[in-house]
Amino acid sequence: MTDAPSFVYRFEKASKADAPPLLLLHGTGGDENDLLQLGAMISPGSALLSPRGRVLEHGMPRFFRRLAEGVFDEQDVRKRALELGAFVEDARRRHGIAAPVAVGFSNGANIAAALLLLKPEALAGAVLLRAMVPLSEPPRARLDGKPVLILSGQADPIVPAGNAARLSAMLSDAGANVVHKILPAGHQLSQADVRLARDWIASVDARVV
Ligand code: MLT
């Protein structure tokens, strides 16, 4: 009885009952395999739900359409975020998992931020790696203390510092409990991202499950 959109995805069962499930969202050109290792490193024992973006840009999977680098087709962002929300709801039922913490990189972080703003109940929280503002006119979301970690790169050529700061303010204003850190890095992830994400997930664990 479901009309949830079909995503190619991988699912790995939890091996630790109290570890929060993770929704892994890859960057442009990635797929459902990309972040499994990262997920296992930052939250050992968590169930991992990892879909592949359904939009193709020159053959590269993404989670929504863009008009140019950093310029989004916002109508598509809205539509795709809600599709992802429906997928998560359906996958939760199918696999018997709680609302996941999204862990998104780049394009995956941007769709996670959009999902938080458009359908907050879909996620228990989010780790947004190299994220930017996904919607110029976001809805009035009620994030009610949802934990969000934003990790930005000081020398990121894709995400201007001011943009990441705006995202952080937007989510805080909507009531999320945001921790925003700026790392001495570019757009690519570093060891510091892994360490900070792991420590943060361990610290919010008790509150999200
Ligand atoms: C996006 O399109 O979501 C951002 O520009 C990040 C990227 O995928 O390069």
Short mmCIF file of C-alpha atoms in Angstrom, two decimals, residues 20 22 24 34-48 103 198 201:
data_model
loop_
_atom_site.label_atom_id
_atom_site.label_comp_id
_atom_site.label_asym_id
_atom_site.label_seq_id
_atom_site.Cartn_x
_atom_site.Cartn_y
_atom_site.Cartn_z
CA PRO A 20 21.02 5.39 16.16
CA LEU A 22 21.99 6.55 9.98
CA LEU A 24 23.75 8.13 4.44
CA ASP A 34 30.09 5.60 -0.91
CA LEU A 35 29.40 6.42 2.72
CA LEU A 36 28.94 2.96 4.23
CA GLN A 37 32.48 2.94 5.57
CA LEU A 38 32.17 6.47 6.93
CA GLY A 39 28.89 5.52 8.61
CA ALA A 40 30.48 2.49 10.27
CA MET A 41 33.40 4.64 11.46
CA ILE A 42 31.35 7.46 12.95
CA SER A 43 28.71 5.28 14.58
CA PRO A 44 29.85 1.66 14.99
CA GLY A 45 26.95 -0.77 15.17
CA SER A 46 24.34 1.59 13.69
CA ALA A 47 21.85 0.42 11.06
CA LEU A 48 22.84 2.07 7.77
CA VAL A 103 24.83 11.95 7.48
CA ARG A 198 31.95 10.34 15.74
CA ILE A 201 27.02 11.24 17.45
#
